[in-house]
CSV table of C-alpha atoms in Angstrom, one decimal:
chain,number,residue,atom,x,y,z
C,1,MET,CA,0.1,-0.3,0.1
C,2,VAL,CA,1.6,3.5,-0.6
C,3,ILE,CA,0.8,6.7,1.8
C,4,LEU,CA,-0.1,9.5,-1.2
C,5,THR,CA,1.9,12.6,0.0
C,6,SER,CA,0.0,15.3,-1.4
C,7,VAL,CA,-3.3,14.6,-1.9
C,8,LEU,CA,-5.6,18.1,-1.7
C,9,THR,CA,-9.6,17.8,0.3
C,10,THR,CA,-11.9,18.2,-3.6
C,11,GLY,CA,-12.8,22.3,-2.9
C,12,ALA,CA,-11.3,22.4,-0.4
C,13,LEU,CA,-10.3,25.6,-1.8
C,14,THR,CA,-11.8,28.5,-3.8
C,15,LEU,CA,-10.2,31.4,-6.7
C,16,THR,CA,-10.9,35.3,-5.1
C,17,ALA,CA,-8.9,37.7,-7.0
C,18,CYS,CA,-7.1,38.6,-3.8
C,19,GLY,CA,-5.7,34.7,-3.2
C,20,SER,CA,-7.6,31.0,-3.1
C,21,ARG,CA,-8.9,30.9,0.4
C,22,ASP,CA,-10.4,27.7,1.4
C,23,ASP,CA,-13.5,27.3,4.0
C,24,SER,CA,-12.2,28.7,7.2
C,25,GLY,CA,-11.2,32.1,5.4
C,26,ASP,CA,-7.3,31.9,5.7
C,27,LYS,CA,-5.4,32.6,3.0
C,28,SER,CA,-3.2,29.8,1.5
C,29,ALA,CA,0.4,29.0,3.0
C,30,ASP,CA,1.6,30.4,0.4
C,31,GLY,CA,0.7,34.0,1.8
C,32,GLY,CA,-2.4,35.7,0.1
C,33,GLY,CA,-0.9,34.0,-3.9
C,34,THR,CA,-4.5,31.5,-6.3
C,35,THR,CA,-3.0,28.4,-5.3
C,36,LEU,CA,-4.3,25.7,-7.8
C,37,THR,CA,-4.5,21.7,-8.2
C,38,ILE,CA,-3.0,19.5,-10.5
C,39,GLY,CA,-5.0,16.1,-10.5
C,40,VAL,CA,-3.0,12.8,-11.4
C,41,ASP,CA,-4.7,9.2,-12.1
C,42,ALA,CA,-2.8,6.4,-12.0
C,43,PRO,CA,-2.1,2.7,-9.8
C,44,LEU,CA,-0.8,3.7,-7.0
C,45,SER,CA,-1.0,0.2,-5.7
C,46,GLY,CA,-1.7,-3.7,-7.1
C,47,GLU,CA,-1.2,-4.5,-10.3
C,48,ASN,CA,1.3,-1.2,-12.6
C,49,SER,CA,2.0,0.2,-9.5
C,50,THR,CA,5.7,0.1,-9.9
C,51,THR,CA,4.5,2.8,-13.5
C,52,GLY,CA,2.1,4.5,-11.6
C,53,LEU,CA,3.8,5.8,-9.2
C,54,GLY,CA,6.5,7.1,-12.0
C,55,ILE,CA,3.7,8.9,-13.4
C,56,GLN,CA,2.3,10.0,-9.5
C,57,TYR,CA,6.1,11.8,-8.9
C,58,GLY,CA,7.2,13.3,-12.7
C,59,ALA,CA,4.3,14.9,-12.5
C,60,GLN,CA,5.1,16.2,-8.2
C,61,ILE,CA,8.7,17.1,-9.7
C,62,ALA,CA,7.2,19.1,-12.3
C,63,VAL,CA,4.9,20.7,-9.9
C,64,ASP,CA,7.2,21.3,-7.1
C,65,ASP,CA,9.4,23.5,-10.0
C,66,ALA,CA,7.4,25.4,-10.5
C,67,ASN,CA,7.2,26.2,-7.2
C,68,LYS,CA,10.2,26.4,-5.9
C,69,ASN,CA,11.7,29.0,-9.1
C,70,ASN,CA,8.1,30.9,-9.6
C,71,TRP,CA,7.9,29.8,-12.8
C,72,VAL,CA,3.4,31.3,-12.2
C,73,PRO,CA,4.4,34.7,-10.2
C,74,GLY,CA,1.7,34.4,-7.3
C,75,VAL,CA,0.5,31.0,-7.9
C,76,LYS,CA,1.3,28.1,-5.9
C,77,PHE,CA,1.1,24.7,-7.7
C,78,LYS,CA,-0.9,21.2,-5.7
C,79,LEU,CA,-0.9,18.1,-6.6
C,80,LYS,CA,-4.6,15.9,-5.7
C,81,ALA,CA,-3.0,12.1,-6.5
C,82,LEU,CA,-5.4,9.4,-6.8
C,83,ASP,CA,-5.4,5.7,-7.3
C,84,ASP,CA,-7.8,4.5,-9.9
C,85,LYS,CA,-5.8,0.8,-9.9
C,86,ALA,CA,-5.8,0.1,-13.2
C,87,GLN,CA,-9.9,0.0,-12.9
C,88,PRO,CA,-11.5,1.8,-15.7
C,89,ALA,CA,-14.7,2.8,-13.2
C,90,THR,CA,-12.5,3.4,-10.6
C,91,GLY,CA,-10.6,6.1,-12.6
C,92,GLN,CA,-14.3,6.5,-14.0
C,93,SER,CA,-14.8,8.5,-10.2
C,94,ASN,CA,-11.4,9.7,-9.4
C,95,ALA,CA,-12.2,12.3,-13.0
C,96,THR,CA,-15.3,13.1,-11.1
C,97,SER,CA,-13.4,14.2,-7.8
C,98,ILE,CA,-10.6,16.2,-10.1
C,99,VAL,CA,-13.3,17.8,-11.9
C,100,GLY,CA,-15.3,18.8,-8.9
C,101,ASP,CA,-12.2,20.4,-7.3
C,102,LYS,CA,-12.5,24.0,-7.5
C,103,THR,CA,-9.4,24.9,-7.4
C,104,ALA,CA,-7.9,21.9,-10.4
C,105,VAL,CA,-7.5,23.6,-14.1
C,106,GLY,CA,-6.0,20.5,-15.4
C,107,ALA,CA,-4.8,15.9,-15.1
C,108,VAL,CA,-2.1,14.2,-15.8
C,109,GLY,CA,-2.3,10.8,-16.0
C,110,PRO,CA,-3.9,7.2,-16.4
C,111,LEU,CA,-1.8,4.3,-17.9
C,112,ASN,CA,-4.5,2.4,-18.6
C,113,SER,CA,-6.2,3.0,-21.7
C,114,GLY,CA,-8.5,1.0,-21.2
C,115,VAL,CA,-9.1,4.1,-18.1
C,116,ALA,CA,-8.7,6.9,-19.6
C,117,GLN,CA,-11.9,5.2,-21.4
C,118,THR,CA,-14.5,6.2,-19.3
C,119,MET,CA,-12.4,9.6,-17.6
C,120,GLN,CA,-12.0,10.5,-21.0
C,121,GLN,CA,-16.0,12.7,-21.1
C,122,VAL,CA,-16.0,14.0,-17.6
C,123,PHE,CA,-12.8,16.3,-18.9
C,124,ALA,CA,-14.8,16.8,-21.5
C,125,SER,CA,-17.4,18.0,-19.2
C,126,ALA,CA,-15.6,19.8,-17.3
C,127,ASN,CA,-14.4,21.6,-20.4
C,128,MET,CA,-10.9,20.6,-18.2
C,129,VAL,CA,-7.2,19.4,-19.6
C,130,GLN,CA,-6.5,16.2,-19.5
C,131,ILE,CA,-3.0,14.9,-20.3
C,132,SER,CA,-2.0,11.5,-20.6
C,133,PRO,CA,2.2,10.0,-20.9
C,134,ALA,CA,1.4,7.0,-21.3
C,135,ASN,CA,-2.3,6.3,-22.7
C,136,THR,CA,-1.4,4.7,-26.8
C,137,ASN,CA,-4.5,3.4,-28.0
C,138,PRO,CA,-5.1,5.1,-30.9
C,139,GLU,CA,-9.6,6.0,-30.8
C,140,LEU,CA,-8.6,7.9,-28.0
C,141,THR,CA,-7.5,10.4,-29.7
C,142,GLN,CA,-8.5,9.7,-33.9
C,143,GLY,CA,-11.3,7.6,-33.0
C,144,LYS,CA,-12.9,4.4,-33.2
C,145,ASN,CA,-12.4,4.5,-36.5
C,146,TRP,CA,-9.3,6.0,-36.7
C,147,GLN,CA,-7.7,3.6,-39.0
C,148,THR,CA,-9.9,4.8,-41.5
C,149,ASP,CA,-10.9,8.3,-40.3
C,150,LYS,CA,-9.5,10.2,-38.0
C,151,LYS,CA,-11.5,11.8,-36.2
C,152,ARG,CA,-11.4,14.3,-32.9
C,153,PRO,CA,-13.3,13.0,-30.1
C,154,TYR,CA,-12.0,15.1,-27.3
C,155,LYS,CA,-10.4,18.3,-27.6
C,156,THR,CA,-9.9,18.5,-23.5
C,157,TYR,CA,-7.4,15.1,-24.4
C,158,PHE,CA,-3.6,15.6,-25.3
C,159,ARG,CA,-1.6,13.1,-24.6
C,160,THR,CA,3.0,13.4,-24.2
C,161,ALA,CA,3.6,9.5,-25.8
C,162,THR,CA,3.0,8.2,-29.0
C,163,THR,CA,0.5,5.7,-30.5
C,164,ASP,CA,0.9,2.0,-30.7
C,165,GLU,CA,-0.1,2.7,-34.2
C,166,LEU,CA,4.0,3.7,-34.3
C,167,GLN,CA,4.0,1.2,-30.8
C,168,GLY,CA,3.4,-2.0,-32.8
C,169,SER,CA,4.6,-0.9,-35.6
C,170,PHE,CA,8.0,-0.2,-34.3
C,171,ALA,CA,8.0,-3.9,-32.7
C,172,ALA,CA,7.2,-5.4,-35.9
C,173,GLY,CA,9.9,-4.4,-37.4
C,174,TYR,CA,12.7,-5.0,-35.0
C,175,ALA,CA,11.4,-8.3,-34.6
C,176,TYR,CA,11.4,-8.9,-38.9
C,177,ASN,CA,14.5,-7.1,-39.7
C,178,GLY,CA,16.3,-6.6,-36.3
C,179,LEU,CA,16.3,-10.3,-34.9
C,180,LYS,CA,15.6,-11.7,-37.7
C,181,LYS,CA,12.7,-14.0,-36.8
C,182,LYS,CA,10.0,-15.4,-38.9
C,183,LYS,CA,6.9,-16.4,-36.6
C,184,ALA,CA,5.7,-15.2,-33.9
C,185,PHE,CA,2.4,-16.6,-32.1
C,186,VAL,CA,1.0,-13.9,-30.5
C,187,VAL,CA,-1.1,-13.2,-27.6
C,188,ASP,CA,-2.8,-10.3,-25.1
C,189,ASP,CA,-4.7,-9.5,-22.1
C,190,LYS,CA,-7.3,-9.1,-24.4
C,191,GLN,CA,-7.6,-4.8,-22.7
C,192,THR,CA,-8.1,-2.6,-24.4
C,193,TYR,CA,-4.0,-1.3,-24.5
C,194,GLY,CA,-2.4,-5.1,-25.1
C,195,ALA,CA,-5.8,-5.7,-27.5
C,196,GLY,CA,-4.2,-2.8,-29.6
C,197,LEU,CA,-1.1,-3.1,-29.4
C,198,ALA,CA,-1.1,-7.4,-30.3
C,199,LYS,CA,-3.4,-6.3,-33.8
C,200,ILE,CA,-1.3,-4.1,-34.8
C,201,PHE,CA,1.7,-5.5,-34.0
C,202,ALA,CA,0.5,-9.1,-35.9
C,203,GLN,CA,-0.8,-7.1,-39.1
C,204,GLN,CA,2.2,-5.1,-40.0
C,205,TYR,CA,5.1,-7.9,-39.0
C,206,LYS,CA,2.3,-9.8,-41.8
C,207,LYS,CA,3.2,-7.7,-44.6
C,208,MET,CA,6.6,-7.3,-43.8
C,209,GLY,CA,6.7,-11.0,-44.4
C,210,GLY,CA,6.6,-13.2,-41.2
C,211,GLN,CA,4.4,-15.4,-40.3
C,212,VAL,CA,2.1,-15.2,-37.1
C,213,VAL,CA,1.4,-19.4,-36.7
C,214,ALA,CA,-1.2,-19.0,-33.6
C,215,THR,CA,-3.0,-16.5,-31.2
C,216,ASP,CA,-4.4,-16.7,-27.9
C,217,HIS,CA,-5.7,-14.7,-25.4
C,218,VAL,CA,-4.7,-14.3,-21.7
C,219,ASN,CA,-7.4,-12.7,-18.5
C,220,THR,CA,-5.9,-10.0,-16.6
C,221,GLY,CA,-5.0,-11.6,-12.6
C,222,ASP,CA,-4.1,-15.1,-14.1
C,223,LYS,CA,-1.3,-17.5,-12.9
C,224,ASP,CA,-1.0,-21.1,-14.6
C,225,PHE,CA,0.3,-20.4,-18.2
C,226,GLY,CA,1.3,-24.0,-18.2
C,227,SER,CA,-1.0,-25.0,-21.0
C,228,LEU,CA,0.2,-21.3,-23.4
C,229,ALA,CA,3.4,-21.9,-22.2
C,230,THR,CA,3.5,-25.8,-23.8
C,231,LYS,CA,0.9,-24.8,-26.8
C,232,ILE,CA,4.5,-21.9,-27.4
C,233,LYS,CA,6.6,-24.2,-27.5
C,234,ASN,CA,5.1,-26.5,-29.2
C,235,SER,CA,4.0,-24.0,-32.8
C,236,GLY,CA,7.3,-23.4,-33.9
C,237,ALA,CA,7.6,-19.7,-33.3
C,238,ASP,CA,11.0,-18.7,-32.4
C,239,LEU,CA,9.4,-15.0,-31.3
C,240,VAL,CA,6.5,-14.6,-29.1
C,241,TYR,CA,4.5,-11.3,-28.8
C,242,TYR,CA,3.3,-10.0,-26.1
C,243,GLY,CA,0.8,-7.3,-26.2
C,244,GLY,CA,-0.3,-6.3,-21.7
C,245,GLN,CA,1.3,-5.1,-19.1
C,246,TYR,CA,4.3,-7.2,-16.9
C,247,ASP,CA,2.2,-8.8,-14.1
C,248,GLU,CA,1.4,-11.1,-16.5
C,249,SER,CA,3.7,-11.2,-19.2
C,250,ALA,CA,6.9,-12.2,-16.5
C,251,LEU,CA,5.2,-15.8,-15.5
C,252,ILE,CA,4.6,-16.4,-19.3
C,253,THR,CA,7.5,-16.4,-20.0
C,254,LYS,CA,9.2,-17.1,-16.0
C,255,GLN,CA,6.5,-20.4,-17.3
C,256,LEU,CA,7.5,-20.4,-20.9
C,257,LYS,CA,11.1,-20.6,-20.1
C,258,ASP,CA,10.9,-23.3,-17.4
C,259,THR,CA,9.4,-26.2,-20.3
C,260,GLY,CA,13.3,-25.5,-21.7
C,261,ALA,CA,11.7,-23.7,-24.4
C,262,LYS,CA,14.2,-20.9,-25.2
C,263,ILE,CA,11.4,-18.3,-27.1
C,264,PRO,CA,12.2,-15.0,-26.5
C,265,LEU,CA,9.0,-12.5,-25.0
C,266,PHE,CA,8.3,-9.2,-26.9
C,267,GLY,CA,6.0,-6.8,-25.3
C,268,GLY,CA,5.2,-3.1,-26.0
C,269,ASP,CA,6.0,-0.2,-22.8
C,270,GLY,CA,3.3,-1.9,-20.5
C,271,MET,CA,5.6,-4.9,-20.3
C,272,PHE,CA,9.4,-1.9,-20.0
C,273,ALA,CA,9.0,-2.1,-15.5
C,274,SER,CA,11.5,-2.9,-13.2
C,275,THR,CA,9.0,-5.0,-12.0
C,276,TYR,CA,9.2,-7.2,-15.1
C,277,ILE,CA,13.0,-8.8,-14.5
C,278,GLU,CA,12.6,-9.1,-11.1
C,279,ALA,CA,9.1,-10.8,-11.3
C,280,ALA,CA,10.9,-13.2,-13.6
C,281,GLY,CA,14.4,-13.5,-13.1
C,282,LYS,CA,16.5,-15.0,-14.6
C,283,SER,CA,14.2,-15.9,-17.4
C,284,SER,CA,14.5,-12.6,-18.6
C,285,GLU,CA,17.4,-13.1,-19.9
C,286,GLY,CA,17.0,-11.7,-23.9
C,287,ASP,CA,13.2,-9.7,-23.7
C,288,LEU,CA,12.7,-7.3,-25.7
C,289,ALA,CA,10.2,-4.3,-24.6
C,290,THR,CA,9.7,-1.2,-27.1
C,291,ALA,CA,9.0,1.7,-24.8
C,292,ILE,CA,8.4,5.3,-26.0
C,293,GLY,CA,10.1,8.4,-27.0
C,294,VAL,CA,14.7,8.1,-26.5
C,295,PRO,CA,15.8,6.8,-23.0
C,296,ALA,CA,15.6,8.5,-20.5
C,297,ASP,CA,19.0,8.6,-19.4
C,298,THR,CA,20.2,9.9,-22.3
C,299,LEU,CA,18.8,13.0,-22.4
C,300,PRO,CA,20.5,15.9,-21.1
C,301,ALA,CA,17.9,18.0,-19.6
C,302,ALA,CA,16.2,14.7,-17.8
C,303,LYS,CA,19.8,14.6,-15.7
C,304,GLN,CA,18.4,17.1,-12.3
C,305,PHE,CA,15.4,15.3,-13.3
C,306,ILE,CA,16.3,12.7,-12.3
C,307,GLN,CA,18.3,12.7,-9.6
C,308,THR,CA,16.1,14.3,-8.0
C,309,TYR,CA,13.8,11.3,-7.7
C,310,LYS,CA,16.6,9.1,-6.4
C,311,ASP,CA,16.9,12.0,-3.9
C,312,LYS,CA,13.1,11.6,-2.9
C,313,GLY,CA,13.5,8.0,-1.9
C,314,TYR,CA,10.0,7.5,-4.4
C,315,LYS,CA,9.1,3.8,-5.1
C,316,GLY,CA,8.5,2.9,-8.1
C,317,ASP,CA,9.8,3.3,-12.0
C,318,TYR,CA,10.0,7.1,-13.4
C,319,GLY,CA,12.3,5.5,-16.9
C,320,ALA,CA,9.3,3.9,-18.3
C,321,TYR,CA,6.7,7.1,-18.1
C,322,GLY,CA,8.3,9.9,-14.9
C,323,ALA,CA,9.8,12.3,-17.9
C,324,TYR,CA,6.0,12.0,-19.6
C,325,ALA,CA,4.9,12.9,-16.8
C,326,TYR,CA,7.0,15.8,-16.3
C,327,ASP,CA,6.7,17.4,-19.0
C,328,ALA,CA,2.4,16.5,-19.5
C,329,THR,CA,2.4,18.8,-16.1
C,330,THR,CA,5.2,21.4,-17.3
C,331,ALA,CA,2.3,22.1,-20.2
C,332,ILE,CA,-0.8,22.4,-17.9
C,333,ILE,CA,2.0,25.0,-15.8
C,334,LYS,CA,2.7,26.8,-18.8
C,335,ALA,CA,-1.1,27.2,-20.1
C,336,VAL,CA,-1.3,28.7,-16.7
C,337,LYS,CA,1.3,31.1,-17.2
C,338,ALA,CA,0.5,32.0,-20.4
C,339,ALA,CA,-3.8,32.4,-19.7
C,340,ALA,CA,-2.3,34.8,-16.7
C,341,ASP,CA,-0.4,37.2,-19.9
C,342,ALA,CA,-3.2,37.3,-21.3
C,343,ASN,CA,-4.6,38.7,-19.1
C,344,GLY,CA,-2.5,41.3,-17.1
C,345,GLY,CA,-0.1,39.0,-15.4
C,346,LYS,CA,-3.2,38.3,-13.9
C,347,VAL,CA,-5.2,34.4,-13.8
C,348,PRO,CA,-9.2,34.2,-13.6
C,349,THR,CA,-10.3,34.6,-11.2
C,350,ASP,CA,-13.2,32.7,-12.5
C,351,ILE,CA,-12.2,28.6,-13.0
C,352,ASN,CA,-14.5,27.5,-15.7
C,353,ASP,CA,-12.6,30.5,-17.8
C,354,LEU,CA,-9.3,29.7,-16.5
C,355,ARG,CA,-10.4,25.7,-17.0
C,356,SER,CA,-10.7,26.9,-21.1
C,357,LYS,CA,-7.9,28.8,-21.4
C,358,VAL,CA,-5.3,26.2,-19.7
C,359,VAL,CA,-7.2,23.0,-22.8
C,360,ASP,CA,-5.6,26.2,-25.3
C,361,GLY,CA,-2.6,27.3,-24.4
C,362,VAL,CA,-2.1,23.2,-23.7
C,363,GLN,CA,-3.2,22.7,-27.5
C,364,LYS,CA,-0.6,25.8,-27.9
C,365,SER,CA,2.4,24.1,-26.4
C,366,ASP,CA,5.8,24.7,-28.0
C,367,PHE,CA,8.5,24.3,-25.3
C,368,GLU,CA,11.5,21.9,-25.1
C,369,GLY,CA,10.3,19.4,-22.4
C,370,LEU,CA,12.9,16.9,-20.7
C,371,THR,CA,12.0,14.4,-23.3
C,372,GLY,CA,12.4,16.6,-25.8
C,373,LYS,CA,9.7,19.2,-27.6
C,374,ILE,CA,6.2,19.3,-26.3
C,375,SER,CA,3.0,20.6,-28.9
C,376,PHE,CA,0.2,18.0,-30.4
C,377,ASP,CA,-1.6,17.9,-33.6
C,378,GLN,CA,-4.5,18.5,-34.4
C,379,TYR,CA,-5.2,15.3,-33.1
C,380,GLY,CA,-3.9,15.7,-29.3
C,381,ASP,CA,-1.3,13.6,-30.1
C,382,THR,CA,2.6,14.3,-29.5
C,383,THR,CA,4.7,15.3,-32.5
C,384,ASN,CA,7.7,13.3,-30.9
C,385,LYS,CA,6.9,10.1,-32.6
C,386,GLN,CA,10.1,8.7,-31.5
C,387,LEU,CA,10.8,4.5,-30.0
C,388,THR,CA,13.2,2.3,-28.6
C,389,VAL,CA,14.0,-1.5,-28.1
C,390,TYR,CA,14.7,-2.2,-24.8
C,391,GLN,CA,16.3,-5.3,-24.2
C,392,VAL,CA,16.8,-7.5,-20.7
C,393,GLU,CA,20.8,-8.0,-20.6
C,394,LYS,CA,22.4,-8.8,-17.5
C,395,GLY,CA,19.4,-8.3,-15.4
C,396,ALA,CA,18.4,-5.2,-16.7
C,397,TRP,CA,16.7,-2.8,-19.0
C,398,LYS,CA,19.3,-1.9,-22.3
C,399,ASP,CA,18.0,-0.3,-24.8
C,400,VAL,CA,18.7,-1.9,-28.2
C,401,GLU,CA,17.6,0.3,-31.0
C,402,THR,CA,16.0,4.0,-31.2
C,403,GLY,CA,13.9,5.4,-34.2
C,404,THR,CA,10.6,5.7,-35.1
C,405,ALA,CA,8.0,3.5,-37.1
C,406,ASP,CA,8.0,2.8,-41.3
C,407,LEU,CA,3.6,2.7,-41.1
C,408,LYS,CA,4.0,1.7,-45.2
């Protein structure tokens, strides 16, 4: 169980012309300035919490930097971190809680695309910006018919992560051309993210000339994959591609290797966590995963962020989405500053007006973040399309290929 360190009571503060006050009329602790809240939603306990905590604390560092360096004069930012436990219904409830807070100007998260689907309408109804550092399902920004007729469903939703269309294609290209694997067994966890990613990988892999020898599905929470491991071993596949999270994939690769099969498991960014290696142990050696962007520790701008994360002793793994959460939070803060600058240096006191201006400001984002240039296209997708393939070498993820997907 994780202790949330920066949670505000919903609706406890209201904006006033001279600053923020709590229900008893006391001025905010920053001496009369305005206090604004940025919500964060992610799995902070249970499944996927390793990466979820990376999102929370990435956002926290951005808020701390904004307050310390006075990014928006007269404004103090606070974080409202909520645990969705990777459950769509809980995410929807958390979104309602965030928009109900009359000091909230935006939200960062969630981790899971399936959770995002239940949250988008809530934020859109309140005209509040939502930026995910991790969602990759194309439907979220380009609509259900994204492959034939792209239409943006919600102008309030953005992401600093690239899409599964690119990630699945990039993985297929590396599997076929880089690893020289010609026969893949494709498995997914039936969830929005996992099933979507696996489908795109299979489509692109076959276009390149690869053979998908079989497909199968598992349930999240399953522990026994003995039957699946036997199927894979006997299929003639020289690669397993898995669409889903690290919880199940770590067990699949372990039980597959226990059969004596020497077949690597390849997955998406939902697998890219230190927990995967810890859970699978030596069985993870040689396995692969794609992740958005380039390795954080190779980016000069991210060095201080990484050092701060370590110095604070924050739990979770910053490697997958921490820096992207930092940049998402920064985009919201910069949009607040733009609204203030356009209003004579003062933050608009009407929360609905401010939220609307923040949505517009995020759409116009154009700055250098920790992960590179932060800007969004007409769908709300990041313009940063870089991806990296990582492979487990001597018990650690090592980057082996960085580039962009070829969708031809």
